[in-house]
Short mmCIF file of C-alpha atoms in Angstrom, two decimals:
data_model
loop_
_atom_site.label_atom_id
_atom_site.label_comp_id
_atom_site.label_asym_id
_atom_site.label_seq_id
_atom_site.Cartn_x
_atom_site.Cartn_y
_atom_site.Cartn_z
CA UNK A 1 -11.35 -11.79 18.00
CA UNK A 2 -12.06 -8.90 15.55
CA UNK A 3 -12.75 -6.86 19.04
CA UNK A 4 -9.18 -6.95 20.41
CA UNK A 5 -8.33 -3.74 19.44
CA UNK A 6 -11.04 -2.02 21.64
CA UNK A 7 -10.44 -3.99 24.73
CA UNK A 8 -7.27 -2.42 25.69
CA UNK A 9 -6.74 0.76 23.76
CA UNK A 10 -7.85 4.02 24.43
CA UNK A 11 -10.73 5.57 22.91
CA UNK A 12 -9.25 8.90 22.52
CA UNK A 13 -6.43 6.92 19.79
CA UNK A 14 -6.29 5.92 16.97
CA UNK A 15 -3.70 3.45 14.87
CA UNK A 16 -3.18 4.03 11.21
CA UNK A 17 -1.01 1.34 8.97
CA UNK A 18 -0.33 2.97 5.45
CA UNK A 19 1.84 1.58 2.90
CA UNK A 20 3.35 2.92 -0.22
CA UNK A 21 3.34 1.53 -3.95
CA UNK A 22 6.16 0.04 -5.43
CA UNK A 23 5.10 -2.75 -7.37
CA UNK A 24 7.40 -5.99 -6.35
CA UNK A 25 9.33 -3.78 -3.65
CA UNK A 26 6.42 -4.25 -1.61
CA UNK A 27 8.19 -7.40 -0.44
CA UNK A 28 9.92 -4.75 1.70
CA UNK A 29 6.94 -3.35 3.97
CA UNK A 30 5.60 -6.99 4.28
CA UNK A 31 9.04 -7.98 5.78
CA UNK A 32 8.55 -5.10 7.78
CA UNK A 33 5.45 -6.11 8.84
CA UNK A 34 6.52 -9.58 9.58
CA UNK A 35 8.93 -8.20 12.15
CA UNK A 36 6.52 -6.34 13.88
CA UNK A 37 3.57 -9.14 14.07
CA UNK A 38 6.54 -11.04 16.12
CA UNK A 39 6.88 -8.17 18.67
CA UNK A 40 3.06 -7.92 18.75
CA UNK A 41 2.74 -11.47 19.54
CA UNK A 42 5.47 -11.55 22.33
CA UNK A 43 3.26 -8.85 23.81
CA UNK A 44 -0.20 -10.57 23.16
CA UNK A 45 -1.02 -13.48 21.80
CA UNK A 46 -4.34 -11.82 20.49
CA UNK A 47 -2.89 -9.44 18.91
CA UNK A 48 -2.27 -9.63 15.23
CA UNK A 49 -1.88 -7.16 12.72
CA UNK A 50 -5.15 -6.81 11.43
CA UNK A 51 -6.75 -6.30 14.76
CA UNK A 52 -4.01 -3.78 15.80
CA UNK A 53 -4.89 -0.87 13.52
CA UNK A 54 -8.00 0.94 13.30
CA UNK A 55 -7.77 1.51 9.66
CA UNK A 56 -5.41 0.48 6.79
CA UNK A 57 -4.39 2.91 3.82
CA UNK A 58 -2.76 1.84 0.33
CA UNK A 59 -1.82 2.43 -2.80
CA UNK A 60 -0.75 -0.03 -5.31
CA UNK A 61 1.25 -2.99 -4.20
CA UNK A 62 0.43 -1.61 -0.15
CA UNK A 63 -3.49 -2.62 -1.50
CA UNK A 64 -2.33 -6.15 -1.92
CA UNK A 65 -0.76 -5.88 1.35
CA UNK A 66 -3.67 -4.42 3.05
CA UNK A 67 -6.44 -7.21 1.43
CA UNK A 68 -4.09 -9.51 2.35
CA UNK A 69 -4.30 -8.72 5.67
CA UNK A 70 -7.89 -8.10 6.16
CA UNK A 71 -9.74 -10.77 3.81
CA UNK A 72 -11.82 -12.89 6.16
CA UNK A 73 -12.11 -16.77 5.99
CA UNK A 74 -15.79 -16.41 5.50
CA UNK A 75 -17.52 -13.59 2.93
CA UNK A 76 -19.92 -11.81 5.13
CA UNK A 77 -20.39 -8.33 6.89
CA UNK A 78 -21.27 -10.36 9.67
CA UNK A 79 -17.83 -11.97 10.39
CA UNK A 80 -17.02 -10.30 13.51
CA UNK A 81 -15.71 -13.59 14.89
CA UNK A 82 -13.87 -14.09 12.03
CA UNK A 83 -10.12 -14.29 10.82
CA UNK A 84 -8.25 -13.46 8.62
CA UNK A 85 -7.21 -16.30 5.74
CA UNK A 86 -4.15 -14.84 4.86
CA UNK A 87 -1.19 -14.09 7.39
CA UNK A 88 1.65 -12.37 6.77
CA UNK A 89 4.09 -15.30 5.41
CA UNK A 90 1.51 -15.66 2.74
CA UNK A 91 1.55 -12.13 1.71
CA UNK A 92 5.42 -12.52 1.53
CA UNK A 93 5.17 -15.65 -0.48
CA UNK A 94 2.91 -14.55 -2.79
CA UNK A 95 5.97 -11.75 -3.96
CA UNK A 96 8.29 -14.16 -3.72
CA UNK A 97 6.15 -16.83 -5.70
CA UNK A 98 4.18 -14.34 -8.04
CA UNK A 99 6.38 -11.45 -8.72
CA UNK A 100 7.76 -13.38 -11.90
CA UNK A 101 4.43 -14.51 -13.00
CA UNK A 102 3.14 -11.03 -13.34
CA UNK A 103 6.36 -9.10 -14.53
CA UNK A 104 7.85 -11.60 -16.78
CA UNK A 105 11.48 -11.00 -17.97
CA UNK A 106 12.14 -10.42 -21.32
CA UNK A 107 14.65 -11.80 -23.30
CA UNK A 108 15.39 -8.13 -24.91
CA UNK A 109 14.41 -6.10 -22.06
CA UNK A 110 15.70 -2.68 -23.78
CA UNK A 111 13.22 -3.19 -26.58
CA UNK A 112 10.81 -3.68 -24.17
CA UNK A 113 11.36 -0.57 -22.58
CA UNK A 114 11.02 1.12 -26.08
CA UNK A 115 7.68 -0.39 -27.02
CA UNK A 116 6.81 0.61 -23.29
CA UNK A 117 6.31 4.40 -25.05
CA UNK A 118 3.56 2.96 -27.39
CA UNK A 119 1.37 0.40 -25.31
CA UNK A 120 0.87 -1.01 -22.14
CA UNK A 121 4.38 -2.85 -20.95
CA UNK A 122 2.63 -6.45 -19.73
CA UNK A 123 -0.31 -8.22 -20.53
CA UNK A 124 -2.78 -7.86 -17.22
CA UNK A 125 -3.95 -11.67 -17.61
CA UNK A 126 -1.31 -13.00 -15.48
CA UNK A 127 -2.19 -10.18 -12.22
CA UNK A 128 -5.58 -11.03 -12.84
CA UNK A 129 -5.29 -14.68 -12.40
CA UNK A 130 -3.17 -14.21 -9.37
CA UNK A 131 -5.55 -11.45 -7.50
CA UNK A 132 -8.60 -13.83 -8.65
CA UNK A 133 -6.89 -16.71 -6.71
CA UNK A 134 -6.08 -14.64 -3.70
CA UNK A 135 -9.71 -13.01 -3.35
CA UNK A 136 -12.42 -14.83 -5.12
CA UNK A 137 -15.22 -12.91 -4.50
CA UNK A 138 -14.80 -11.30 -1.54
CA UNK A 139 -16.15 -8.01 -1.33
CA UNK A 140 -13.86 -4.82 0.08
CA UNK A 141 -16.78 -4.31 2.69
CA UNK A 142 -16.28 -7.58 3.87
CA UNK A 143 -12.90 -6.74 5.31
CA UNK A 144 -12.01 -7.17 9.11
CA UNK A 145 -10.83 -3.61 9.65
CA UNK A 146 -11.13 0.01 7.98
CA UNK A 147 -9.36 0.65 4.87
CA UNK A 148 -8.95 3.33 2.26
CA UNK A 149 -7.49 1.95 -0.79
CA UNK A 150 -6.30 4.59 -3.84
CA UNK A 151 -7.15 4.61 -7.43
CA UNK A 152 -7.74 7.60 -10.08
CA UNK A 153 -10.99 8.00 -11.90
CA UNK A 154 -10.10 8.92 -15.60
CA UNK A 155 -13.23 9.88 -16.92
CA UNK A 156 -14.16 11.81 -14.24
CA UNK A 157 -10.45 13.29 -13.27
CA UNK A 158 -10.42 12.70 -9.89
CA UNK A 159 -9.01 10.52 -7.32
CA UNK A 160 -11.09 7.54 -6.50
CA UNK A 161 -11.18 5.55 -3.17
CA UNK A 162 -12.53 2.15 -2.24
CA UNK A 163 -13.52 2.09 1.60
CA UNK A 164 -14.33 -0.19 4.15
CA UNK A 165 -16.28 1.37 6.70
CA UNK A 166 -18.52 0.88 9.59
CA UNK A 167 -22.70 0.19 8.66
CA UNK A 168 -22.75 3.34 10.69
CA UNK A 169 -20.51 5.41 8.51
CA UNK A 170 -21.68 4.54 5.42
CA UNK A 171 -23.71 7.10 3.46
CA UNK A 172 -26.37 5.56 1.27
CA UNK A 173 -24.34 6.68 -2.19
CA UNK A 174 -21.33 4.84 -0.73
CA UNK A 175 -19.91 1.92 -3.57
CA UNK A 176 -18.85 -1.65 -2.72
CA UNK A 177 -16.24 -3.62 -4.91
CA UNK A 178 -14.69 -6.86 -5.43
CA UNK A 179 -11.34 -6.77 -3.63
CA UNK A 180 -9.96 -8.31 -6.63
CA UNK A 181 -11.41 -5.41 -9.09
CA UNK A 182 -9.98 -3.04 -5.90
CA UNK A 183 -6.94 -4.67 -6.58
CA UNK A 184 -7.16 -4.44 -10.45
CA UNK A 185 -7.97 -0.74 -10.40
CA UNK A 186 -5.31 0.17 -7.51
CA UNK A 187 -2.28 -1.37 -9.52
CA UNK A 188 -3.03 -0.57 -13.26
CA UNK A 189 0.12 1.73 -13.14
CA UNK A 190 -0.25 3.46 -16.46
CA UNK A 191 2.47 2.11 -19.38
CA UNK A 192 2.69 -0.83 -17.29
CA UNK A 193 -1.06 -2.35 -17.29
CA UNK A 194 -4.14 -1.26 -18.75
CA UNK A 195 -6.45 0.79 -17.03
CA UNK A 196 -9.04 -1.34 -15.40
CA UNK A 197 -12.80 -1.08 -16.42
CA UNK A 198 -14.44 -2.65 -13.12
CA UNK A 199 -18.38 -2.05 -11.54
CA UNK A 200 -19.41 -1.76 -8.18
CA UNK A 201 -21.66 -4.35 -6.23
CA UNK A 202 -24.41 -4.30 -7.41
CA UNK A 203 -23.45 -3.75 -11.01
CA UNK A 204 -26.19 -1.72 -11.51
CA UNK A 205 -24.07 1.32 -11.07
CA UNK A 206 -22.21 1.32 -14.25
CA UNK A 207 -18.31 1.35 -14.70
CA UNK A 208 -15.40 2.77 -13.77
CA UNK A 209 -12.44 3.39 -15.68
CA UNK A 210 -9.62 3.70 -13.02
CA UNK A 211 -5.60 3.50 -12.77
CA UNK A 212 -3.23 3.16 -10.17
CA UNK A 213 -3.39 5.86 -7.36
CA UNK A 214 -0.19 6.45 -7.23
CA UNK A 215 -0.72 9.28 -10.01
CA UNK A 216 -1.73 11.33 -7.03
CA UNK A 217 -0.87 9.27 -3.99
CA UNK A 218 2.09 6.68 -3.89
CA UNK A 219 2.14 7.51 -0.08
CA UNK A 220 -1.32 7.50 0.97
CA UNK A 221 -0.89 8.05 4.64
CA UNK A 222 -2.63 11.73 4.46
CA UNK A 223 -5.25 9.61 2.58
CA UNK A 224 -5.09 7.55 5.94
CA UNK A 225 -5.49 10.36 8.34
CA UNK A 226 -8.18 12.24 6.70
CA UNK A 227 -10.33 9.11 6.69
CA UNK A 228 -9.76 8.29 10.17
CA UNK A 229 -10.70 11.89 11.18
CA UNK A 230 -13.96 11.28 9.69
CA UNK A 231 -14.75 7.81 10.90
CA UNK A 232 -13.31 8.63 14.31
CA UNK A 233 -14.19 12.38 15.17
CA UNK A 234 -13.87 12.26 19.11
CA UNK A 235 -10.01 11.08 18.70
CA UNK A 236 -7.29 13.03 20.13
CA UNK A 237 -4.22 11.38 19.55
CA UNK A 238 -3.42 9.55 15.93
CA UNK A 239 -0.59 6.69 15.49
CA UNK A 240 0.54 6.41 11.90
CA UNK A 241 2.78 3.80 10.92
CA UNK A 242 3.85 4.60 7.07
CA UNK A 243 5.81 1.82 5.39
CA UNK A 244 7.78 2.73 2.40
CA UNK A 245 9.08 0.70 -0.58
CA UNK A 246 12.51 1.84 -0.66
CA UNK A 247 13.54 5.28 -1.98
CA UNK A 248 14.90 6.47 -5.30
CA UNK A 249 18.63 7.27 -5.17
CA UNK A 250 19.18 8.26 -9.08
CA UNK A 251 20.01 12.18 -9.23
CA UNK A 252 19.20 14.29 -12.40
CA UNK A 253 21.60 16.95 -12.53
CA UNK A 254 21.26 20.19 -14.65
CA UNK A 255 23.89 19.50 -16.99
CA UNK A 256 22.36 15.75 -17.30
CA UNK A 257 18.64 17.67 -17.82
CA UNK A 258 19.24 21.16 -19.32
CA UNK A 259 18.56 20.27 -22.88
CA UNK A 260 15.94 17.50 -22.37
CA UNK A 261 12.73 17.57 -24.32
CA UNK A 262 9.29 15.85 -24.04
CA UNK A 263 10.55 12.31 -24.92
CA UNK A 264 13.55 12.75 -22.45
CA UNK A 265 10.91 13.50 -19.57
CA UNK A 266 8.58 10.74 -20.35
CA UNK A 267 11.61 8.06 -21.55
CA UNK A 268 11.57 4.87 -19.71
CA UNK A 269 14.92 4.39 -20.70
CA UNK A 270 16.13 7.19 -18.22
CA UNK A 271 13.08 5.75 -15.45
CA UNK A 272 10.14 8.36 -16.60
CA UNK A 273 12.06 11.18 -15.00
CA UNK A 274 9.03 13.34 -14.99
CA UNK A 275 6.66 10.58 -13.18
CA UNK A 276 9.39 9.11 -10.59
CA UNK A 277 9.96 12.76 -9.35
CA UNK A 278 6.42 14.07 -9.13
CA UNK A 279 5.66 10.54 -7.03
CA UNK A 280 9.36 10.99 -4.94
CA UNK A 281 8.14 14.66 -4.03
CA UNK A 282 4.13 13.78 -3.15
CA UNK A 283 5.64 11.28 -0.75
CA UNK A 284 8.07 13.56 0.84
CA UNK A 285 5.49 16.36 1.12
CA UNK A 286 3.28 13.66 2.88
CA UNK A 287 5.99 12.97 5.41
CA UNK A 288 6.66 16.55 6.23
CA UNK A 289 3.16 17.61 6.54
CA UNK A 290 2.01 14.18 8.86
CA UNK A 291 5.39 15.28 11.16
CA UNK A 292 3.76 18.91 11.69
CA UNK A 293 0.35 18.25 12.93
CA UNK A 294 -0.90 18.46 16.21
CA UNK A 295 -1.74 15.20 17.97
CA UNK A 296 -0.05 13.10 15.24
CA UNK A 297 2.80 10.72 16.29
CA UNK A 298 4.27 9.56 12.73
CA UNK A 299 6.75 6.96 12.15
CA UNK A 300 8.25 6.30 8.47
CA UNK A 301 9.88 3.49 7.74
CA UNK A 302 12.23 3.22 4.69
CA UNK A 303 15.58 3.57 3.19
CA UNK A 304 17.15 4.43 0.08
CA UNK A 305 17.58 1.60 -3.07
CA UNK A 306 21.46 1.09 -2.21
CA UNK A 307 21.92 -2.18 -4.27
CA UNK A 308 18.32 -2.40 -5.12
CA UNK A 309 16.82 -1.86 -8.77
CA UNK A 310 14.85 1.30 -8.71
CA UNK A 311 12.36 -0.09 -11.11
CA UNK A 312 9.04 -1.42 -9.95
CA UNK A 313 8.76 -4.55 -12.14
CA UNK A 314 12.25 -5.92 -11.25
CA UNK A 315 11.25 -9.66 -10.52
CA UNK A 316 14.61 -11.00 -11.05
CA UNK A 317 16.18 -13.32 -8.13
CA UNK A 318 19.24 -11.14 -7.85
CA UNK A 319 16.73 -8.00 -7.32
CA UNK A 320 14.29 -10.11 -5.00
CA UNK A 321 17.16 -11.07 -2.58
CA UNK A 322 18.67 -7.50 -2.27
CA UNK A 323 15.12 -6.02 -1.46
CA UNK A 324 14.70 -8.39 1.21
CA UNK A 325 18.45 -7.19 2.77
CA UNK A 326 17.26 -3.89 2.27
CA UNK A 327 14.06 -4.79 4.49
CA UNK A 328 16.05 -6.08 7.14
CA UNK A 329 18.73 -2.96 7.00
CA UNK A 330 15.34 -1.13 8.10
CA UNK A 331 14.45 -3.88 10.51
CA UNK A 332 17.87 -3.47 12.29
CA UNK A 333 18.03 0.31 11.78
CA UNK A 334 14.33 0.59 13.95
CA UNK A 335 14.85 -2.22 16.18
CA UNK A 336 13.97 0.06 19.39
CA UNK A 337 11.26 1.93 17.54
CA UNK A 338 9.50 -1.05 16.32
CA UNK A 339 9.34 -2.05 19.75
CA UNK A 340 7.79 0.94 20.69
CA UNK A 341 5.75 1.14 18.26
CA UNK A 342 4.41 -2.46 18.81
CA UNK A 343 3.77 -1.54 23.05
CA UNK A 344 2.12 1.20 21.22
CA UNK A 345 -0.40 -0.77 19.31
CA UNK A 346 -1.30 -2.98 22.24
CA UNK A 347 -1.78 -0.18 24.34
CA UNK A 348 1.05 -0.57 26.50
CA UNK A 349 3.01 2.58 26.02
CA UNK A 350 3.02 5.69 24.25
CA UNK A 351 5.38 6.94 21.46
CA UNK A 352 7.13 9.91 20.84
CA UNK A 353 6.42 12.32 18.05
CA UNK A 354 8.50 11.85 15.16
CA UNK A 355 10.95 14.96 14.88
CA UNK A 356 12.64 13.33 11.56
#
């Protein structure tokens, strides 16, 4: 039942799931969540991922996971007895079956990288077809639990958040969007896809030009925490499970960079260093801040992309298999920790504050 989280859990504790951006690397947190789901089920037959968290935050590929976990079988705000249309296995299969459709491999890959400097790398039609099939006409407001999903408004020059909130927490100007439009906007990575041009429900409020929220919050855990503080102002304890999509291992040395100009800093051939460095810095700064906050128990599960491509669009069989091995390594390295997190989510124990 939808109200399962509130039957057994203390009202002063809020559980938050946060999933980073990372394109095809989203299969990594999806597999970690599958392992967590198995542990939850062993503790309680009623415990599912969607009803074990009070709020889910997502950026880019993390939005696809958040929406996949919370899309109801019935499209209605009164769906409190509804169940999610998809399970975690369905989400994993989406990566396995459709990543290559969304990010088709080019015969002349180096040429495509050069052309990326002059226009978007991919036609968004394939991606739009996939998310239309997944989410149909379901609205973000119909989601089974609270959501905060990141994007960036290029016309207003400020962050933009798609939110699912309880009715009593919604201001009059709170906008609703189709899930597929939130996914399209939140995954509109600059130079990979053209910006999204979407309208709220009802469409009388005009259109918004939006791009991937990774430009300011590839790690949305802090956004999730702030939103949870608004929704649960009396809470004393915030348990945050933050899932990465693999951390970069490429290093830029002084001798390599000392003569770089504009072209080098934005070169796709070099992995767009100015972007990747900014994203890494944001991810790590959020991790640091949340570990230091009083009343926050922060669990960060991630690992270096050793043996994997750092490119968000490498959907080759070789890389997808490598990412699955990376996920298994994260699960094995955090076996006891995942058990503890599962017990905390169903209200059977507490977890120590993360000191890492």
